[in-house]
Amino acid sequence: MAKSILHNNKPVIIISRTDNIGDVVLTLPLAVYLKKKYPQGRILFLAKKYIRPLIEACENIDEFVDVEELSALPETFMQVKFLKDLHADVIIHVAPNHEVAWLSKKAGIPLRIGTSHRSYHWLYCNKLVNFSRKNSPLHEAQLNFKLAAPLGLDIPELAELKNSSGLTRLPKLNSDVLHKARFNLILHPKSRGSGREWPLDNFSKLVDILPKEKFKIFVTGTKEEGDLVREGLLNKHPEINDMTGKQDFAQLLAFIATADGLVASGTGPLHMAAALGRKAIGIFPPIKPIHPGRWAPLGPDGHFLVLDIDCSDCKNGTNCVCMNSITPEQVKSLLIN
């Protein structure tokens, strides 16, 4: 069992995760376990501004801290004061960020934890944890716990983390588009470059083969993503409810939480759906480090499809044969069962 080097049972702990949605979702279990370990402490989460509704929905996080607000301050002494005013005892650099690591040292945060695999952490952190995410067999959610070992947390089994998002303070959905009798299925075809994508033609065929009387189908994404999928998907299926560009992040979170299921590649909304207990089906390539062993949707009804082969032919290309080979019938089977 890991032993804590922290002697304060009411610590203020900053979790710094300044990357994107899926990364943040898979860091929420760390906040849940830290709050269990230190129930009298305060858990702060440093993240991008658009992530705020997700952080505020987690009952185990006491305060959201906007990294963009920090970075926008015009003078270093202002940035240092910003961090000092949080009165933090600990900062865990879950996502390495050179600026945040530097400012954390200047602000005098007593315990600064980071991976030894970032050279600047040797300058700015005073507790280094030696591990590699890229080559580890562990899931991303488990890897985050490696950095919490100095605080007395062990790495939980993956099954233990499937109900550990803490997402109970959800925003209210401001629309009535969901069907009360049919399965409300969200398709999220694009990934904003976060992984390989299942072809639009496969999404279109999936719509063709799903029973119309049982499913109401929605497509989500940004306005720009809507434009990208219009010809290959939306124009072919007028029965699809086009939600692209129509929801801010808080409403997307509420929409996913209220719908019944979601199909996507390894992207943020997939992880949100899984964490919210929706049926979440992710389509992945068998390529490290973007394979499901690292990024499978984590939740009580999370599922993934991947070809069990060594994908060397398309490792360096964007047209992934392994993704293309996963059939709409396989996705339908998971949705129906």
CSV table of C-alpha atoms in Angstrom, one decimal:
chain,number,residue,atom,x,y,z
A,1,MET,CA,0.0,0.0,0.0
A,2,ALA,CA,1.3,3.4,-0.9
A,3,LYS,CA,2.3,5.6,2.0
A,4,SER,CA,1.5,9.3,1.9
A,5,ILE,CA,4.4,11.8,2.4
A,6,LEU,CA,1.7,14.5,3.2
A,7,HIS,CA,1.2,15.2,6.9
A,8,ASN,CA,-1.7,17.5,6.5
A,9,ASN,CA,-5.2,15.8,6.7
A,10,LYS,CA,-6.9,18.9,5.3
A,11,PRO,CA,-4.8,19.6,2.2
A,12,VAL,CA,-5.6,21.8,-0.7
A,13,ILE,CA,-4.7,19.7,-3.8
A,14,ILE,CA,-4.6,21.0,-7.3
A,15,ILE,CA,-5.1,18.5,-10.1
A,16,SER,CA,-3.6,20.1,-13.3
A,17,ARG,CA,-5.0,18.6,-16.4
A,18,THR,CA,-4.9,21.3,-19.1
A,19,ASP,CA,-5.6,19.1,-22.2
A,20,ASN,CA,-8.9,18.0,-23.6
A,21,ILE,CA,-12.3,16.4,-22.8
A,22,GLY,CA,-11.5,12.7,-22.8
A,23,ASP,CA,-8.3,13.3,-20.8
A,24,VAL,CA,-10.2,15.2,-18.2
A,25,VAL,CA,-13.0,12.7,-17.9
A,26,LEU,CA,-10.5,9.9,-17.3
A,27,THR,CA,-8.9,12.1,-14.5
A,28,LEU,CA,-12.2,12.5,-12.6
A,29,PRO,CA,-11.7,9.1,-10.8
A,30,LEU,CA,-8.5,10.5,-9.3
A,31,ALA,CA,-10.4,13.4,-7.9
A,32,VAL,CA,-13.0,11.0,-6.5
A,33,TYR,CA,-10.4,8.9,-4.7
A,34,LEU,CA,-8.4,11.9,-3.4
A,35,LYS,CA,-11.6,13.3,-1.9
A,36,LYS,CA,-12.2,9.9,-0.2
A,37,LYS,CA,-8.7,9.9,1.1
A,38,TYR,CA,-8.8,13.5,2.3
A,39,PRO,CA,-12.5,14.2,3.0
A,40,GLN,CA,-11.7,17.4,4.9
A,41,GLY,CA,-9.4,18.7,2.2
A,42,ARG,CA,-10.2,20.7,-0.9
A,43,ILE,CA,-9.8,19.4,-4.4
A,44,LEU,CA,-9.1,22.0,-7.1
A,45,PHE,CA,-9.0,21.2,-10.8
A,46,LEU,CA,-6.9,23.4,-13.2
A,47,ALA,CA,-8.2,23.0,-16.8
A,48,LYS,CA,-9.2,24.9,-19.9
A,49,LYS,CA,-12.1,27.3,-19.7
A,50,TYR,CA,-14.5,25.3,-21.9
A,51,ILE,CA,-14.1,22.3,-19.6
A,52,ARG,CA,-15.7,24.2,-16.7
A,53,PRO,CA,-19.2,22.6,-16.9
A,54,LEU,CA,-17.7,19.1,-16.7
A,55,ILE,CA,-15.6,20.0,-13.6
A,56,GLU,CA,-18.5,21.7,-11.9
A,57,ALA,CA,-20.6,18.6,-12.5
A,58,CYS,CA,-18.2,16.5,-10.4
A,59,GLU,CA,-19.3,16.4,-6.7
A,60,ASN,CA,-15.8,15.5,-5.6
A,61,ILE,CA,-14.2,18.7,-6.9
A,62,ASP,CA,-14.5,21.8,-4.8
A,63,GLU,CA,-13.3,24.5,-7.3
A,64,PHE,CA,-12.6,24.9,-10.9
A,65,VAL,CA,-9.4,26.9,-11.8
A,66,ASP,CA,-9.1,28.4,-15.3
A,67,VAL,CA,-5.7,27.9,-16.8
A,68,GLU,CA,-6.5,30.4,-19.5
A,69,GLU,CA,-7.2,33.1,-17.0
A,70,LEU,CA,-3.9,32.3,-15.3
A,71,SER,CA,-2.0,32.5,-18.6
A,72,ALA,CA,-3.7,35.7,-19.7
A,73,LEU,CA,-2.4,37.7,-16.7
A,74,PRO,CA,0.1,40.2,-18.2
A,75,GLU,CA,2.8,40.0,-15.5
A,76,THR,CA,4.6,37.1,-13.9
A,77,PHE,CA,4.0,38.4,-10.4
A,78,MET,CA,0.2,38.5,-11.1
A,79,GLN,CA,0.3,34.8,-12.2
A,80,VAL,CA,2.3,33.9,-9.1
A,81,LYS,CA,-0.2,35.7,-6.9
A,82,PHE,CA,-3.1,33.9,-8.7
A,83,LEU,CA,-1.6,30.6,-7.7
A,84,LYS,CA,-0.6,31.7,-4.2
A,85,ASP,CA,-4.1,32.9,-3.5
A,86,LEU,CA,-5.3,29.3,-4.0
A,87,HIS,CA,-3.4,28.3,-0.8
A,88,ALA,CA,-2.5,25.0,-2.3
A,89,ASP,CA,-0.4,22.4,-0.4
A,90,VAL,CA,0.0,20.1,-3.4
A,91,ILE,CA,-0.2,20.3,-7.2
A,92,ILE,CA,-0.3,17.2,-9.3
A,93,HIS,CA,0.9,17.8,-12.9
A,94,VAL,CA,-1.3,15.1,-14.5
A,95,ALA,CA,-0.8,16.7,-17.9
A,96,PRO,CA,2.7,18.2,-18.2
A,97,ASN,CA,2.5,21.9,-18.8
A,98,HIS,CA,5.8,23.9,-18.7
A,99,GLU,CA,4.2,27.2,-17.8
A,100,VAL,CA,2.1,25.8,-15.0
A,101,ALA,CA,5.1,23.8,-13.6
A,102,TRP,CA,7.3,26.9,-13.6
A,103,LEU,CA,4.7,29.1,-12.0
A,104,SER,CA,3.9,26.5,-9.3
A,105,LYS,CA,7.5,26.6,-8.1
A,106,LYS,CA,7.6,30.4,-8.2
A,107,ALA,CA,4.4,30.4,-6.2
A,108,GLY,CA,6.0,28.2,-3.6
A,109,ILE,CA,3.4,25.3,-3.6
A,110,PRO,CA,5.0,23.0,-1.1
A,111,LEU,CA,4.6,19.7,-2.9
A,112,ARG,CA,4.8,19.6,-6.7
A,113,ILE,CA,4.4,16.2,-8.3
A,114,GLY,CA,5.2,15.4,-11.9
A,115,THR,CA,6.5,12.7,-14.1
A,116,SER,CA,10.3,12.3,-14.4
A,117,HIS,CA,9.9,12.0,-18.2
A,118,ARG,CA,9.6,15.7,-18.6
A,119,SER,CA,13.0,17.4,-18.3
A,120,TYR,CA,11.6,20.7,-16.9
A,121,HIS,CA,10.0,18.8,-14.1
A,122,TRP,CA,13.5,18.2,-12.7
A,123,LEU,CA,13.7,21.9,-12.3
A,124,TYR,CA,10.2,22.7,-11.1
A,125,CYS,CA,8.9,19.7,-9.2
A,126,ASN,CA,10.1,18.3,-5.9
A,127,LYS,CA,8.6,14.9,-6.2
A,128,LEU,CA,9.1,13.0,-9.4
A,129,VAL,CA,7.3,9.7,-10.3
A,130,ASN,CA,9.1,7.5,-12.9
A,131,PHE,CA,6.7,5.9,-15.4
A,132,SER,CA,5.9,6.0,-19.1
A,133,ARG,CA,2.3,6.3,-20.3
A,134,LYS,CA,3.2,5.4,-23.9
A,135,ASN,CA,4.5,1.9,-23.1
A,136,SER,CA,2.4,1.0,-20.1
A,137,PRO,CA,-0.3,-1.7,-20.2
A,138,LEU,CA,-2.5,0.3,-17.9
A,139,HIS,CA,-5.6,2.3,-18.8
A,140,GLU,CA,-5.2,6.1,-18.9
A,141,ALA,CA,-7.5,6.4,-15.8
A,142,GLN,CA,-5.2,4.1,-13.9
A,143,LEU,CA,-2.0,5.8,-15.1
A,144,ASN,CA,-3.2,9.1,-13.4
A,145,PHE,CA,-3.0,7.3,-10.1
A,146,LYS,CA,0.7,6.8,-10.5
A,147,LEU,CA,1.2,10.5,-9.8
A,148,ALA,CA,-0.9,10.2,-6.7
A,149,ALA,CA,1.3,7.5,-5.1
A,150,PRO,CA,3.1,10.1,-3.0
A,151,LEU,CA,-0.3,11.0,-1.5
A,152,GLY,CA,-1.0,7.5,-0.4
A,153,LEU,CA,-3.2,6.3,-3.3
A,154,ASP,CA,-2.7,2.9,-4.9
A,155,ILE,CA,-3.7,2.1,-8.5
A,156,PRO,CA,-7.3,0.7,-8.4
A,157,GLU,CA,-8.4,-2.2,-10.6
A,158,LEU,CA,-10.1,-0.9,-13.7
A,159,ALA,CA,-13.4,-2.4,-12.7
A,160,GLU,CA,-13.4,-0.3,-9.6
A,161,LEU,CA,-13.2,2.9,-11.6
A,162,LYS,CA,-16.3,2.2,-13.8
A,163,ASN,CA,-18.6,4.0,-11.4
A,164,SER,CA,-16.1,6.6,-10.2
A,165,SER,CA,-16.7,9.8,-12.2
A,166,GLY,CA,-18.7,11.7,-9.5
A,167,LEU,CA,-20.8,13.4,-12.2
A,168,THR,CA,-23.9,14.1,-10.1
A,169,ARG,CA,-24.3,17.9,-10.5
A,170,LEU,CA,-25.3,18.0,-14.1
A,171,PRO,CA,-26.8,21.0,-15.9
A,172,LYS,CA,-30.4,20.8,-17.0
A,173,LEU,CA,-31.2,20.0,-20.6
A,174,ASN,CA,-32.9,23.0,-22.2
A,175,SER,CA,-34.8,21.1,-25.0
A,176,ASP,CA,-37.3,18.4,-25.5
A,177,VAL,CA,-35.9,16.8,-28.6
A,178,LEU,CA,-35.4,13.3,-27.0
A,179,HIS,CA,-38.0,10.7,-27.7
A,180,LYS,CA,-39.8,9.2,-24.7
A,181,ALA,CA,-40.3,5.7,-26.2
A,182,ARG,CA,-37.4,5.1,-28.6
A,183,PHE,CA,-33.7,4.7,-27.9
A,184,ASN,CA,-32.1,8.1,-28.3
A,185,LEU,CA,-28.8,7.4,-30.0
A,186,ILE,CA,-26.1,10.0,-30.5
A,187,LEU,CA,-23.6,9.6,-33.4
A,188,HIS,CA,-20.4,11.7,-33.0
A,189,PRO,CA,-18.5,11.0,-36.2
A,190,LYS,CA,-15.6,13.5,-35.9
A,191,SER,CA,-12.8,13.5,-33.4
A,192,ARG,CA,-11.0,16.9,-33.9
A,193,GLY,CA,-7.8,15.0,-34.6
A,194,SER,CA,-7.8,13.1,-31.3
A,195,GLY,CA,-7.7,9.6,-33.0
A,196,ARG,CA,-8.6,7.6,-36.0
A,197,GLU,CA,-12.2,8.0,-37.3
A,198,TRP,CA,-14.7,5.4,-38.4
A,199,PRO,CA,-15.7,6.2,-42.0
A,200,LEU,CA,-18.8,8.3,-42.6
A,201,ASP,CA,-20.0,5.6,-45.0
A,202,ASN,CA,-20.1,3.2,-42.0
A,203,PHE,CA,-22.1,5.6,-39.9
A,204,SER,CA,-24.5,6.0,-42.8
A,205,LYS,CA,-24.9,2.2,-43.2
A,206,LEU,CA,-25.5,1.9,-39.4
A,207,VAL,CA,-28.4,4.4,-39.7
A,208,ASP,CA,-29.8,2.3,-42.6
A,209,ILE,CA,-29.8,-1.0,-40.6
A,210,LEU,CA,-31.1,0.3,-37.2
A,211,PRO,CA,-34.9,-0.2,-36.8
A,212,LYS,CA,-36.5,3.2,-37.3
A,213,GLU,CA,-39.3,2.4,-34.9
A,214,LYS,CA,-36.8,1.7,-32.1
A,215,PHE,CA,-34.2,4.4,-32.6
A,216,LYS,CA,-34.2,8.2,-32.8
A,217,ILE,CA,-30.8,9.3,-34.1
A,218,PHE,CA,-28.9,12.5,-33.5
A,219,VAL,CA,-25.5,13.7,-34.8
A,220,THR,CA,-23.5,16.0,-32.6
A,221,GLY,CA,-20.3,18.1,-33.1
A,222,THR,CA,-19.3,21.6,-33.8
A,223,LYS,CA,-20.7,23.6,-36.7
A,224,GLU,CA,-17.5,22.9,-38.7
A,225,GLU,CA,-17.8,19.2,-38.0
A,226,GLY,CA,-21.4,19.4,-39.2
A,227,ASP,CA,-20.3,20.8,-42.5
A,228,LEU,CA,-17.7,18.0,-42.8
A,229,VAL,CA,-20.4,15.2,-42.3
A,230,ARG,CA,-23.2,16.9,-44.2
A,231,GLU,CA,-22.7,15.3,-47.6
A,232,GLY,CA,-21.6,11.9,-46.4
A,233,LEU,CA,-24.2,11.5,-43.7
A,234,LEU,CA,-26.7,14.2,-42.9
A,235,ASN,CA,-27.9,14.8,-46.5
A,236,LYS,CA,-28.4,11.1,-47.0
A,237,HIS,CA,-30.6,10.7,-43.9
A,238,PRO,CA,-33.2,13.4,-43.4
A,239,GLU,CA,-34.5,11.5,-40.4
A,240,ILE,CA,-31.3,12.3,-38.5
A,241,ASN,CA,-31.6,15.1,-36.0
A,242,ASP,CA,-28.7,17.4,-36.7
A,243,MET,CA,-27.4,18.9,-33.5
A,244,THR,CA,-24.1,20.1,-34.8
A,245,GLY,CA,-23.2,23.6,-33.8
A,246,LYS,CA,-26.5,24.0,-31.8
A,247,GLN,CA,-25.2,23.3,-28.3
A,248,ASP,CA,-22.6,24.8,-26.0
A,249,PHE,CA,-20.5,22.4,-23.9
A,250,ALA,CA,-22.8,22.5,-20.9
A,251,GLN,CA,-25.8,21.6,-23.1
A,252,LEU,CA,-23.8,18.8,-24.8
A,253,LEU,CA,-23.0,17.4,-21.4
A,254,ALA,CA,-26.7,17.5,-20.4
A,255,PHE,CA,-27.8,16.1,-23.8
A,256,ILE,CA,-25.4,13.1,-23.5
A,257,ALA,CA,-26.5,12.5,-19.9
A,258,THR,CA,-30.1,12.4,-20.9
A,259,ALA,CA,-29.8,10.4,-24.1
A,260,ASP,CA,-29.6,6.6,-24.1
A,261,GLY,CA,-26.3,5.9,-26.0
A,262,LEU,CA,-23.5,7.2,-28.1
A,263,VAL,CA,-21.3,5.8,-30.9
A,264,ALA,CA,-17.9,7.4,-31.7
A,265,SER,CA,-14.3,6.8,-32.1
A,266,GLY,CA,-11.9,7.5,-29.2
A,267,THR,CA,-13.0,11.1,-28.6
A,268,GLY,CA,-14.2,13.2,-25.6
A,269,PRO,CA,-18.0,12.8,-26.0
A,270,LEU,CA,-17.4,9.0,-25.9
A,271,HIS,CA,-15.7,9.2,-22.5
A,272,MET,CA,-18.4,11.6,-21.3
A,273,ALA,CA,-21.2,9.1,-22.3
A,274,ALA,CA,-19.4,6.2,-20.6
A,275,ALA,CA,-18.8,8.2,-17.4
A,276,LEU,CA,-22.4,9.2,-17.3
A,277,GLY,CA,-23.6,5.6,-17.5
A,278,ARG,CA,-24.9,5.8,-21.0
A,279,LYS,CA,-24.3,2.9,-23.5
A,280,ALA,CA,-21.0,4.1,-25.0
A,281,ILE,CA,-19.6,2.3,-28.0
A,282,GLY,CA,-16.1,3.3,-29.1
A,283,ILE,CA,-14.4,2.2,-32.3
A,284,PHE,CA,-10.6,2.0,-32.0
A,285,PRO,CA,-7.5,1.0,-34.0
A,286,PRO,CA,-5.2,-1.6,-32.5
A,287,ILE,CA,-2.3,1.0,-32.5
A,288,LYS,CA,-0.4,2.1,-29.4
A,289,PRO,CA,-0.8,4.5,-27.8
A,290,ILE,CA,-4.4,5.2,-29.1
A,291,HIS,CA,-5.7,1.6,-28.6
A,292,PRO,CA,-8.5,0.7,-26.3
A,293,GLY,CA,-6.1,-0.8,-23.7
A,294,ARG,CA,-5.2,2.8,-23.0
A,295,TRP,CA,-8.4,4.7,-24.0
A,296,ALA,CA,-11.4,2.3,-23.7
A,297,PRO,CA,-14.6,4.1,-22.6
A,298,LEU,CA,-14.8,3.8,-18.8
A,299,GLY,CA,-18.3,3.3,-17.4
A,300,PRO,CA,-20.8,0.6,-16.4
A,301,ASP,CA,-22.1,0.3,-20.0
A,302,GLY,CA,-18.9,1.2,-21.9
A,303,HIS,CA,-17.9,-1.0,-24.9
A,304,PHE,CA,-15.4,-0.9,-27.7
A,305,LEU,CA,-14.7,-2.6,-31.0
A,306,VAL,CA,-11.2,-3.2,-32.3
A,307,LEU,CA,-9.6,-5.7,-34.7
A,308,ASP,CA,-7.3,-8.1,-32.8
A,309,ILE,CA,-4.4,-7.8,-35.2
A,310,ASP,CA,-1.0,-6.0,-35.4
A,311,CYS,CA,-1.9,-3.0,-37.4
A,312,SER,CA,1.5,-2.2,-39.0
A,313,ASP,CA,0.2,-1.3,-42.5
A,314,CYS,CA,-1.7,1.8,-41.5
A,315,LYS,CA,0.2,2.8,-38.4
A,316,ASN,CA,1.5,6.0,-40.1
A,317,GLY,CA,-1.5,6.8,-42.3
A,318,THR,CA,-4.8,8.5,-41.8
A,319,ASN,CA,-6.8,5.9,-43.7
A,320,CYS,CA,-6.9,3.1,-41.2
A,321,VAL,CA,-7.9,-0.2,-42.7
A,322,CYS,CA,-8.5,-1.6,-39.2
A,323,MET,CA,-11.0,1.0,-38.4
A,324,ASN,CA,-12.7,0.7,-41.8
A,325,SER,CA,-13.1,-3.1,-41.3
A,326,ILE,CA,-15.3,-2.8,-38.2
A,327,THR,CA,-18.8,-3.2,-39.6
A,328,PRO,CA,-22.0,-1.4,-38.9
A,329,GLU,CA,-23.5,-4.8,-38.0
A,330,GLN,CA,-21.0,-5.2,-35.2
A,331,VAL,CA,-22.1,-1.8,-33.8
A,332,LYS,CA,-25.8,-2.7,-34.2
A,333,SER,CA,-25.3,-5.9,-32.3
A,334,LEU,CA,-23.9,-4.0,-29.3
A,335,LEU,CA,-26.7,-1.5,-29.5
A,336,ILE,CA,-29.5,-4.1,-29.7
A,337,ASN,CA,-28.1,-6.4,-26.9
